[in-house]
mmCIF file of N, CA and C in Angstrom:
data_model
loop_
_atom_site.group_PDB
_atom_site.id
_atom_site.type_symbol
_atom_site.label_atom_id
_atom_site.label_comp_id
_atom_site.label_asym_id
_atom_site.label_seq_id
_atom_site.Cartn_x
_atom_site.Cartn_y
_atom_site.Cartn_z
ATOM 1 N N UNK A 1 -45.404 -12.218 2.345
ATOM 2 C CA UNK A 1 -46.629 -11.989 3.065
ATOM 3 C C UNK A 1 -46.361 -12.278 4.530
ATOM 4 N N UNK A 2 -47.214 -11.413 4.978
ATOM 5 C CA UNK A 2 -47.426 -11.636 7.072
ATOM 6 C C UNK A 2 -47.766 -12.494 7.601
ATOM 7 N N UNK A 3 -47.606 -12.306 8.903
ATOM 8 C CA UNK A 3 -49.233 -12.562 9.647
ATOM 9 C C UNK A 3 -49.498 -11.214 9.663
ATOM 10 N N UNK A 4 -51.339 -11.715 9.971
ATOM 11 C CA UNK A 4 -51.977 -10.658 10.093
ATOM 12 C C UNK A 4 -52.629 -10.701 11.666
ATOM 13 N N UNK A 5 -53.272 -9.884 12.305
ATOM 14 C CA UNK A 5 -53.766 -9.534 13.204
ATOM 15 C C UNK A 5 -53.311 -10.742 14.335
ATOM 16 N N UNK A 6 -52.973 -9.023 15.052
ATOM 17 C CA UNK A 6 -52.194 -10.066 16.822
ATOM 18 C C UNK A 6 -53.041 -10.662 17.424
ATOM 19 N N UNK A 7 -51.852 -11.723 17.999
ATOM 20 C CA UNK A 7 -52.840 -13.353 18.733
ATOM 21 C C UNK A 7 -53.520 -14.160 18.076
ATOM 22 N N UNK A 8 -54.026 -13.859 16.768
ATOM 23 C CA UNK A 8 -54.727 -15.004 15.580
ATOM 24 C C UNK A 8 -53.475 -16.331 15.282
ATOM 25 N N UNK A 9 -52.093 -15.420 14.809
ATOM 26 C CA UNK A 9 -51.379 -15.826 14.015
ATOM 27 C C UNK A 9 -51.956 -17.070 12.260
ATOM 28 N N UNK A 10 -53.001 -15.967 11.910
ATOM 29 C CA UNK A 10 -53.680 -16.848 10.849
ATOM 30 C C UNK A 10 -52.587 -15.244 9.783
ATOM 31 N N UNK A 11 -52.443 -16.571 8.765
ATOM 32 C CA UNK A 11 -51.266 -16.245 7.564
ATOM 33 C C UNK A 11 -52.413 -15.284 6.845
ATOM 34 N N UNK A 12 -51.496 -14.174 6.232
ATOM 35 C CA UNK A 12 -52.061 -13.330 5.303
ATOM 36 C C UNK A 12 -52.628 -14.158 4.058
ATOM 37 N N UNK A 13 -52.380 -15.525 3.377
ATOM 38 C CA UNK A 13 -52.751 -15.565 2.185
ATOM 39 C C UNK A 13 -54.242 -16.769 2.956
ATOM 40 N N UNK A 14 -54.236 -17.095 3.824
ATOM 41 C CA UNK A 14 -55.728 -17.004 4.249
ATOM 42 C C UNK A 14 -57.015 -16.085 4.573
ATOM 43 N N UNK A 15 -56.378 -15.205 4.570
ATOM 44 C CA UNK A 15 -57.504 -13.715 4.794
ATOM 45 C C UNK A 15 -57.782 -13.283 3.596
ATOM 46 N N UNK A 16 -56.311 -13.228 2.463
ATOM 47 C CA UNK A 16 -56.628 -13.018 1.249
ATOM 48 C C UNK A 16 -57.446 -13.725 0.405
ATOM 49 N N UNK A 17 -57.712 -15.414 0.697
ATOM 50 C CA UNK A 17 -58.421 -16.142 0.040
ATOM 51 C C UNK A 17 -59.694 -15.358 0.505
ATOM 52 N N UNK A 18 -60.316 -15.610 1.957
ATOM 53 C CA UNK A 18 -61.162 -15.504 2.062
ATOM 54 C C UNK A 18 -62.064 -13.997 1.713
ATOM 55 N N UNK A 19 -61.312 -13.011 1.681
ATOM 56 C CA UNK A 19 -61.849 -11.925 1.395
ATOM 57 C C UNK A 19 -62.228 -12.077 0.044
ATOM 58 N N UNK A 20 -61.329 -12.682 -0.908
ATOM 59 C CA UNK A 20 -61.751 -12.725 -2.218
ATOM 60 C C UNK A 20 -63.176 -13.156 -2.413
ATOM 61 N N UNK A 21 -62.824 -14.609 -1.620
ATOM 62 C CA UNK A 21 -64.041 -15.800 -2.237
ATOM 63 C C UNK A 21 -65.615 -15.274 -1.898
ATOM 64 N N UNK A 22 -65.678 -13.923 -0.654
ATOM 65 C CA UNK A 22 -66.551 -13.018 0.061
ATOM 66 C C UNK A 22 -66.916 -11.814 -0.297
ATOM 67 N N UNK A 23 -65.959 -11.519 -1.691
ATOM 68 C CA UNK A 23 -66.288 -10.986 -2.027
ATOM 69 C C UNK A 23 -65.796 -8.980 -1.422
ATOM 70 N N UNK A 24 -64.849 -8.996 -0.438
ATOM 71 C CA UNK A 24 -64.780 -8.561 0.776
ATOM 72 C C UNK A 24 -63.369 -6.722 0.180
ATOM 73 N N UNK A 25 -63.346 -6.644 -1.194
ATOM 74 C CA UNK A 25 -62.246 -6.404 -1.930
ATOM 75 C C UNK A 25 -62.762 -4.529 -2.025
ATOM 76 N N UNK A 26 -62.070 -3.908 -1.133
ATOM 77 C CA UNK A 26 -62.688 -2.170 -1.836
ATOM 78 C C UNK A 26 -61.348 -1.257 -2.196
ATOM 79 N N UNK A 27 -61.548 -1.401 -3.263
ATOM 80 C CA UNK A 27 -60.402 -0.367 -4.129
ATOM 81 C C UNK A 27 -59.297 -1.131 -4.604
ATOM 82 N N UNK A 28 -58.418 -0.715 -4.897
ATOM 83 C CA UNK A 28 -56.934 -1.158 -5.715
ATOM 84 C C UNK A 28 -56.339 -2.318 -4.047
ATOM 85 N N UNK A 29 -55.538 -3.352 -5.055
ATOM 86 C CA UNK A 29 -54.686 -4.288 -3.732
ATOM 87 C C UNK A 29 -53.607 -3.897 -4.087
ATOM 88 N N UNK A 30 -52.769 -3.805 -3.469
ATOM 89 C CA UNK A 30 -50.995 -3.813 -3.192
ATOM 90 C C UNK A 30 -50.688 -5.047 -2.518
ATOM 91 N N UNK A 31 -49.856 -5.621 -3.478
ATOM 92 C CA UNK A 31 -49.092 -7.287 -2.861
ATOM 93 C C UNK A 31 -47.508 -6.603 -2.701
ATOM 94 N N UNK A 32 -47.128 -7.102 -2.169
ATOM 95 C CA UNK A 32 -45.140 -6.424 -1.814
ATOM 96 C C UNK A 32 -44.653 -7.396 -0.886
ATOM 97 N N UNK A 33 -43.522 -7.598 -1.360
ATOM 98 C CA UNK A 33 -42.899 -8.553 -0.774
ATOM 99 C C UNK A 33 -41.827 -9.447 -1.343
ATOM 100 N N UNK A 34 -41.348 -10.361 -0.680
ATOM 101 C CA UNK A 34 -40.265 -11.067 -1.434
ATOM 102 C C UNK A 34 -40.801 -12.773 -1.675
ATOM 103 N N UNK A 35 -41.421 -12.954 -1.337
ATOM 104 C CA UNK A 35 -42.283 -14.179 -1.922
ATOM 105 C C UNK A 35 -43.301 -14.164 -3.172
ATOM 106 N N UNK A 36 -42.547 -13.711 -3.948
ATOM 107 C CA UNK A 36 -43.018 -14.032 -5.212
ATOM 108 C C UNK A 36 -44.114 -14.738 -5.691
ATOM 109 N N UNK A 37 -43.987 -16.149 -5.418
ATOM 110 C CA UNK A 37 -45.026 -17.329 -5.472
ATOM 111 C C UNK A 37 -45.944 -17.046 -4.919
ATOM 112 N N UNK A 38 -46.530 -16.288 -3.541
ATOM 113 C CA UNK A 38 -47.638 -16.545 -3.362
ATOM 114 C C UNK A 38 -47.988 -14.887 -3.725
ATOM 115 N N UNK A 39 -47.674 -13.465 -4.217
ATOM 116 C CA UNK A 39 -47.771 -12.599 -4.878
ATOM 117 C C UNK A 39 -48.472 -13.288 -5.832
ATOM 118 N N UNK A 40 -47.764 -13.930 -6.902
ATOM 119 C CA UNK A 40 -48.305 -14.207 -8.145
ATOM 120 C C UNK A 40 -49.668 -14.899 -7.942
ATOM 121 N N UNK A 41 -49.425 -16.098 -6.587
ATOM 122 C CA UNK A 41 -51.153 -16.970 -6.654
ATOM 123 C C UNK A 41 -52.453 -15.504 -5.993
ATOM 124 N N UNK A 42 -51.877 -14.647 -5.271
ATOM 125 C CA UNK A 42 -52.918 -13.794 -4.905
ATOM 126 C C UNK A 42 -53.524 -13.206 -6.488
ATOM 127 N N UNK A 43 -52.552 -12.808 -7.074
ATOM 128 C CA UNK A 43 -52.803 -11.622 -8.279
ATOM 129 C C UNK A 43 -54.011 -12.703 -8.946
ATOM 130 N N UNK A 44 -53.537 -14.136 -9.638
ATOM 131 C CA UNK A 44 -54.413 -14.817 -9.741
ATOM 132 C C UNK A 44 -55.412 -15.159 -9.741
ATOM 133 N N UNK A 45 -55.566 -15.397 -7.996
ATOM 134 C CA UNK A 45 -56.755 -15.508 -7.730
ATOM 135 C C UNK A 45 -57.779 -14.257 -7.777
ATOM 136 N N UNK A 46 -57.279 -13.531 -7.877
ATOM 137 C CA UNK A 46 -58.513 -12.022 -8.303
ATOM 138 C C UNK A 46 -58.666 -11.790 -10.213
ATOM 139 N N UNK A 47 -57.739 -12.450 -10.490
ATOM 140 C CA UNK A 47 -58.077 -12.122 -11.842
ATOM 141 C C UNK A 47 -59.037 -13.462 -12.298
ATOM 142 N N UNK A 48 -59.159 -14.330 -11.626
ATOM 143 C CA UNK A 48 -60.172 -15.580 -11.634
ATOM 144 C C UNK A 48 -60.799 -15.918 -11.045
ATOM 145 N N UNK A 49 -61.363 -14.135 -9.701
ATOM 146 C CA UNK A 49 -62.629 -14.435 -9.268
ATOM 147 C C UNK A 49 -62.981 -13.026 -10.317
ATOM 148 N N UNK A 50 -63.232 -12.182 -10.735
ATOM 149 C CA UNK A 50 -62.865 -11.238 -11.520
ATOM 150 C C UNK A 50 -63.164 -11.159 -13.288
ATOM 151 N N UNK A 51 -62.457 -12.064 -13.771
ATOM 152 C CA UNK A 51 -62.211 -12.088 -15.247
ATOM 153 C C UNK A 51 -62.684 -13.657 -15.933
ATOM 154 N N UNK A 52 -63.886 -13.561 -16.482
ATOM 155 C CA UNK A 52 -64.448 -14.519 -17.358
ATOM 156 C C UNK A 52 -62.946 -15.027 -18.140
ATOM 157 N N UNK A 53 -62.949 -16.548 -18.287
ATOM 158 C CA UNK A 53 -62.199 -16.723 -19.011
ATOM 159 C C UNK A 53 -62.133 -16.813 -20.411
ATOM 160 N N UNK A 54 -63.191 -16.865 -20.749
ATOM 161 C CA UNK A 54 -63.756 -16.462 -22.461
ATOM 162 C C UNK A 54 -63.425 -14.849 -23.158
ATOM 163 N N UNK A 55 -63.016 -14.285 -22.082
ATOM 164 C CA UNK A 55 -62.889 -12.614 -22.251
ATOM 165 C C UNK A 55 -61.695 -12.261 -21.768
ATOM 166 N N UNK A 56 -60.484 -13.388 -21.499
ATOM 167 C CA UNK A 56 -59.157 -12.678 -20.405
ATOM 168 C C UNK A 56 -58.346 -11.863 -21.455
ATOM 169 N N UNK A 57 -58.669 -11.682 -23.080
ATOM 170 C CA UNK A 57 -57.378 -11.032 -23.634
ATOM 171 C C UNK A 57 -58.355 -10.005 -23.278
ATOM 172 N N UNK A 58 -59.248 -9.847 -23.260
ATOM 173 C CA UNK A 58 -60.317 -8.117 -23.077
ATOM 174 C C UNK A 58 -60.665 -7.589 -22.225
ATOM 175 N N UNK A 59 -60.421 -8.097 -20.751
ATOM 176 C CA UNK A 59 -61.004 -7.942 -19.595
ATOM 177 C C UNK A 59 -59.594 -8.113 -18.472
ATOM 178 N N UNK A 60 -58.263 -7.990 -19.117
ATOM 179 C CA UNK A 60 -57.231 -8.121 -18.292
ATOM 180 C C UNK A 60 -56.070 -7.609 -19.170
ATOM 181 N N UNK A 61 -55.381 -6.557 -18.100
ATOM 182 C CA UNK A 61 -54.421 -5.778 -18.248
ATOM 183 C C UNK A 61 -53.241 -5.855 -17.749
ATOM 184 N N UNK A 62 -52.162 -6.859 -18.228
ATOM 185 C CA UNK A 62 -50.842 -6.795 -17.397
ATOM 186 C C UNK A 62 -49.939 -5.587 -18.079
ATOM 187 N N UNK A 63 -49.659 -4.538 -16.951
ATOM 188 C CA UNK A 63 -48.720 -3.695 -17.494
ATOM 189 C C UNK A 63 -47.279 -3.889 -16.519
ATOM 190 N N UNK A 64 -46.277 -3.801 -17.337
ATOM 191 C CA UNK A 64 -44.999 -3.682 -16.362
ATOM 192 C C UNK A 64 -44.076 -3.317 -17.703
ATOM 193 N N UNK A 65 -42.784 -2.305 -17.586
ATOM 194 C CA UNK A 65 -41.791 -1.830 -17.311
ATOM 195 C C UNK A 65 -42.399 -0.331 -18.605
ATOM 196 N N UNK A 66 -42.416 -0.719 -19.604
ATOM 197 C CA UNK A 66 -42.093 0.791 -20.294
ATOM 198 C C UNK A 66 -43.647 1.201 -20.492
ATOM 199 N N UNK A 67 -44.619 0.084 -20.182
ATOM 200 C CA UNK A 67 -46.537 0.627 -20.360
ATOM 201 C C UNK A 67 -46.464 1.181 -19.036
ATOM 202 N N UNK A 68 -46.086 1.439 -18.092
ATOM 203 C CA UNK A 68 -46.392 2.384 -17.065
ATOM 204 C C UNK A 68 -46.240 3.774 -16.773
ATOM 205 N N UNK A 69 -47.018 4.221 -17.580
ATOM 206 C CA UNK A 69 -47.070 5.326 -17.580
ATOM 207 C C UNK A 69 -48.793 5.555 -16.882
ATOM 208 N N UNK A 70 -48.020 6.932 -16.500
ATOM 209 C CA UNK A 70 -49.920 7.429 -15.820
ATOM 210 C C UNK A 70 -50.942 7.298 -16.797
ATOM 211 N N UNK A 71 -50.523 7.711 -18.080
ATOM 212 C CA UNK A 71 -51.472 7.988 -19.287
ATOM 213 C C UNK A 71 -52.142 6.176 -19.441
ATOM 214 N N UNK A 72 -51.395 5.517 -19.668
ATOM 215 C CA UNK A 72 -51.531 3.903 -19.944
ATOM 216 C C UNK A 72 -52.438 3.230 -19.032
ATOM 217 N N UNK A 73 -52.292 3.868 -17.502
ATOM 218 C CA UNK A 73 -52.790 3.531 -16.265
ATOM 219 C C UNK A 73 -54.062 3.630 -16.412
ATOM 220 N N UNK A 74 -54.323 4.899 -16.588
ATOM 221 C CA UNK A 74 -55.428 5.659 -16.783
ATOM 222 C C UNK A 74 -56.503 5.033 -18.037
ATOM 223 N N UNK A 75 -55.933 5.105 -19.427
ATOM 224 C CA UNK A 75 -56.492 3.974 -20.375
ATOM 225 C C UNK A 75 -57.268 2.822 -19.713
ATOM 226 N N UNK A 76 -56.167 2.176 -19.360
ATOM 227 C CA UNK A 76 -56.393 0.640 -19.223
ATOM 228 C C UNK A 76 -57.375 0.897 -17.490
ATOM 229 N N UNK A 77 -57.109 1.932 -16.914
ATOM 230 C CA UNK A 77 -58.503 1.579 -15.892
ATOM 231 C C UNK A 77 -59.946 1.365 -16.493
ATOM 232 N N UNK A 78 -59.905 2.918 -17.613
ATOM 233 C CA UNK A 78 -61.181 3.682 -17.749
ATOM 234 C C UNK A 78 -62.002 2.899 -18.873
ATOM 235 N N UNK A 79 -61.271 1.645 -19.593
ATOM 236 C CA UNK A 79 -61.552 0.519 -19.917
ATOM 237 C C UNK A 79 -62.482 -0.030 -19.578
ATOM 238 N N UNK A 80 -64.100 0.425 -20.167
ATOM 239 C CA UNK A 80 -64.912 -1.096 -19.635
ATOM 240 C C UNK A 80 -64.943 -2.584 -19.732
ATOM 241 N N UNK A 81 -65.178 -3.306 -18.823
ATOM 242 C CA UNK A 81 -65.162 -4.445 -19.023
ATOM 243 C C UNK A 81 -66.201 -5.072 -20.363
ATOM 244 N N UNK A 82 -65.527 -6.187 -20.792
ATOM 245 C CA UNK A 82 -66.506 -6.386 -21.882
ATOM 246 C C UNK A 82 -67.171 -7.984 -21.607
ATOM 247 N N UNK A 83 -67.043 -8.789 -20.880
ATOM 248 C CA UNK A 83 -67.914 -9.713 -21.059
ATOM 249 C C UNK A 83 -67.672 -10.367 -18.979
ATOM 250 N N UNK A 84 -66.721 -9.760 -18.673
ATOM 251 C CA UNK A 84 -66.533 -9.898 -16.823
ATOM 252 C C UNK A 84 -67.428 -9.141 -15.791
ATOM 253 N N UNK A 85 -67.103 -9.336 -14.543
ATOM 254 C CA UNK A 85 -67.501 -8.984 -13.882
ATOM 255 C C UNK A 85 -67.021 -7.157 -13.853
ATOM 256 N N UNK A 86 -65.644 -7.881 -13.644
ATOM 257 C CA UNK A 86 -64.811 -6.467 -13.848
ATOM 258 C C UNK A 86 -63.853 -6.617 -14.550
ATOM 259 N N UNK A 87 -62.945 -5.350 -15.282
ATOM 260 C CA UNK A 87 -61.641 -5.630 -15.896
ATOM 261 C C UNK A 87 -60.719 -5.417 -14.789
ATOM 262 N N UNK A 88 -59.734 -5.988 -15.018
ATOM 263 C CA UNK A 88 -58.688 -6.336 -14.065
ATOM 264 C C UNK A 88 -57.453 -5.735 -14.307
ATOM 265 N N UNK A 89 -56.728 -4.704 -14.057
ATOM 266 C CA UNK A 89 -55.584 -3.858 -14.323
ATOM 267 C C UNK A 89 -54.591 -4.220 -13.296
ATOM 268 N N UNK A 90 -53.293 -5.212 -13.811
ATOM 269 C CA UNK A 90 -52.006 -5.182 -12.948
ATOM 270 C C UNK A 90 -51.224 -4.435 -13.203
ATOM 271 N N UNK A 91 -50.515 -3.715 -12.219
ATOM 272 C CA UNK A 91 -49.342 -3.094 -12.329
ATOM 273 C C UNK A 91 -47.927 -4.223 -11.776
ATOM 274 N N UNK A 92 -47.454 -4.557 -12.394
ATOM 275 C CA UNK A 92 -46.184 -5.353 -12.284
ATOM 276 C C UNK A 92 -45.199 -4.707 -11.970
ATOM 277 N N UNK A 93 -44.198 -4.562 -10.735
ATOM 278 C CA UNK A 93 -42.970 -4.179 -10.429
ATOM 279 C C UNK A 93 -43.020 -2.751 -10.262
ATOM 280 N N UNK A 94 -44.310 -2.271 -10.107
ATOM 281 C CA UNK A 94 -44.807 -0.272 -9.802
ATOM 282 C C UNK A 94 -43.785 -0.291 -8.990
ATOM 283 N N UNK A 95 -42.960 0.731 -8.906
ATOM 284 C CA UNK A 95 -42.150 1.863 -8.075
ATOM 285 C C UNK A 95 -42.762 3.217 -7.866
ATOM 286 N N UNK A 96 -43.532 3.946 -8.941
ATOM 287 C CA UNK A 96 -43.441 5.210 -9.167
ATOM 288 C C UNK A 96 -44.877 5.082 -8.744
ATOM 289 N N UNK A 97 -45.056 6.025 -7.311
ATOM 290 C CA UNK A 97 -45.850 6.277 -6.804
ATOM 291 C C UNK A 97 -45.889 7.886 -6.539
ATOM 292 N N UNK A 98 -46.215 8.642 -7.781
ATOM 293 C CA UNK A 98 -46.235 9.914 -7.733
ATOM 294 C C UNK A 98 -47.254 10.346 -7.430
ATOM 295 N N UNK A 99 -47.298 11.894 -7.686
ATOM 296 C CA UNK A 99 -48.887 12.706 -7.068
ATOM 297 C C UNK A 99 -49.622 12.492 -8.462
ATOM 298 N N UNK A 100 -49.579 12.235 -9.539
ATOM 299 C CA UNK A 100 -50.699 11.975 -10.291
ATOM 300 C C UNK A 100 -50.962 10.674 -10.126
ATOM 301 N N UNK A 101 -49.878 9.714 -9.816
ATOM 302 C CA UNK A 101 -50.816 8.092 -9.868
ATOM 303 C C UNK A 101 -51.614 8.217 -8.486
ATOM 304 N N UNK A 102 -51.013 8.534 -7.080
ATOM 305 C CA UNK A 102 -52.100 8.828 -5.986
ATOM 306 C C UNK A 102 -52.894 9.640 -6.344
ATOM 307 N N UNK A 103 -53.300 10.619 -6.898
ATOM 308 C CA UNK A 103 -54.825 11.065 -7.138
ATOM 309 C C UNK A 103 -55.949 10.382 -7.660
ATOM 310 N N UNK A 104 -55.404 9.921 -8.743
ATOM 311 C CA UNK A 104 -56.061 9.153 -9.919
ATOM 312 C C UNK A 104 -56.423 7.944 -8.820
ATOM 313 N N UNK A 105 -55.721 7.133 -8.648
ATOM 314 C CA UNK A 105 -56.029 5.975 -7.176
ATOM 315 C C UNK A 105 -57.310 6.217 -6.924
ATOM 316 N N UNK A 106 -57.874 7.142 -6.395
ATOM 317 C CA UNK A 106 -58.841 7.658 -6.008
ATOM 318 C C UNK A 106 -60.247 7.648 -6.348
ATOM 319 N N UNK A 107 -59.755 7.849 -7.572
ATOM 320 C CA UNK A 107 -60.823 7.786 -8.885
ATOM 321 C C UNK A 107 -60.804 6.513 -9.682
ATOM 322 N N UNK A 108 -60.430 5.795 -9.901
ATOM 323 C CA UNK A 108 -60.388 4.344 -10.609
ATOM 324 C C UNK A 108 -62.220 3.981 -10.324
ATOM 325 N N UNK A 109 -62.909 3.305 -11.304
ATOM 326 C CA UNK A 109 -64.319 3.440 -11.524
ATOM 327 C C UNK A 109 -64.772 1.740 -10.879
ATOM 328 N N UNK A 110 -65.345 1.965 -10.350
ATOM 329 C CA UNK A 110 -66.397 0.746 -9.762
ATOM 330 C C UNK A 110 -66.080 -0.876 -10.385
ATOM 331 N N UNK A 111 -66.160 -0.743 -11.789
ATOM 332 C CA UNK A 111 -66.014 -1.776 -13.171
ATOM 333 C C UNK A 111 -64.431 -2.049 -13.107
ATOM 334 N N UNK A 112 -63.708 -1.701 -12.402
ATOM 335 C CA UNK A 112 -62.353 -1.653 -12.827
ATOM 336 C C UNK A 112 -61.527 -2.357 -10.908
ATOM 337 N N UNK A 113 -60.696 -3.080 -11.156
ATOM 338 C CA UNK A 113 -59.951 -3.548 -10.273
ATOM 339 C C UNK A 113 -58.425 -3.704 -10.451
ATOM 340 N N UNK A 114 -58.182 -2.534 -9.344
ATOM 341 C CA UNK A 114 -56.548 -2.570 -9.718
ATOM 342 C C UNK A 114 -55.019 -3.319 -9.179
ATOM 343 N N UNK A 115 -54.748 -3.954 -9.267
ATOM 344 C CA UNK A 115 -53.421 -5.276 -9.043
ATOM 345 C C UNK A 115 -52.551 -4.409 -8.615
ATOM 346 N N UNK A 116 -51.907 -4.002 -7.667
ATOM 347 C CA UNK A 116 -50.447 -3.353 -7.927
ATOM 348 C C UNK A 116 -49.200 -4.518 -7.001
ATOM 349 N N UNK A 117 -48.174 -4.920 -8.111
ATOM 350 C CA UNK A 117 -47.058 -5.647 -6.956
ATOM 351 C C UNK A 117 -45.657 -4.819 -7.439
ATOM 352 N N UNK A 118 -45.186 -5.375 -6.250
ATOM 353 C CA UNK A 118 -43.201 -4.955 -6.197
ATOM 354 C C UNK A 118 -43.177 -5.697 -5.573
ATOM 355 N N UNK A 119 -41.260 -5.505 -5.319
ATOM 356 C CA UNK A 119 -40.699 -6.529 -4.261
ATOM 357 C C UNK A 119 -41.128 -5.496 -2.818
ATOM 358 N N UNK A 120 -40.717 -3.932 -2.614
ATOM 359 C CA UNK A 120 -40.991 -3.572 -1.886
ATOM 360 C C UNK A 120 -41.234 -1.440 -2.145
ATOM 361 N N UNK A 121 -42.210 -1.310 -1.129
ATOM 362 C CA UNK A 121 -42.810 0.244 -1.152
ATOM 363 C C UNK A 121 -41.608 0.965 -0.501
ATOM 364 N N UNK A 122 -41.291 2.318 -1.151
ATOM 365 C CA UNK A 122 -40.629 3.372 -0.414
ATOM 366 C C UNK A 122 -42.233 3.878 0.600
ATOM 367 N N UNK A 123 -41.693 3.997 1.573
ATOM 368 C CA UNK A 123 -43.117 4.436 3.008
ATOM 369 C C UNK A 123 -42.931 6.033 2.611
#
């Protein structure tokens, strides 16, 4: 993680808290990077402002290496939540940023919040 915005020098995983705790979150997050540890406490903290803990096997989706498929993606978005705010869909270690997963991006439904991490994005 960064800094974010010039002359603040206030750390990215302070903006990230606070946007969470504000509620401040529109569309899918992308975490990337080589700090792992605080990747994992961001992903976290949205799946536990996010996901009742009485409901996390039903209301949370970790996918990574052979469930990533568009089809799986797609499932596990269009998934209503069943006892959360929202269901919570991670993508773990995404590389494959094709023209059907960017379309679909697009479309992911209100009820649904999407996680995506790697170490790092092809631009």
């Amino acid at each position: 993680m960064s800094y974010i915005k010039s002359g603040n020098n206030v750390h990215a995983y302070n903006i990230i808290s606070k946007d969470i705790k504000n509620d401040i979150i529109d569309g899918p997050l992308l975490f990337h990077g080589a700090e792992v540890y605080l990747i994992d406490w961001a992903v976290n903290l949205v799946i536990n402002k996010f996901v009742d803990i009485s409901s996390k096997t039903l209301d949370l989706s970790i996918l990574e290496n052979d469930s990533l498929s568009i089809d799986s993606i797609i499932a596990n978005c269009e998934t209503f939540p069943m006892l959360s705010k929202k269901r919570v869909v991670v993508l773990r270690n995404f590389k494959s940023f094709n023209e059907d997963f960017l379309s679909y991006i697009n479309n992911i439904p209100d009820n649904c919040q999407l996680v995506i991490t790697c170490d790092e994005i092809d631009k």
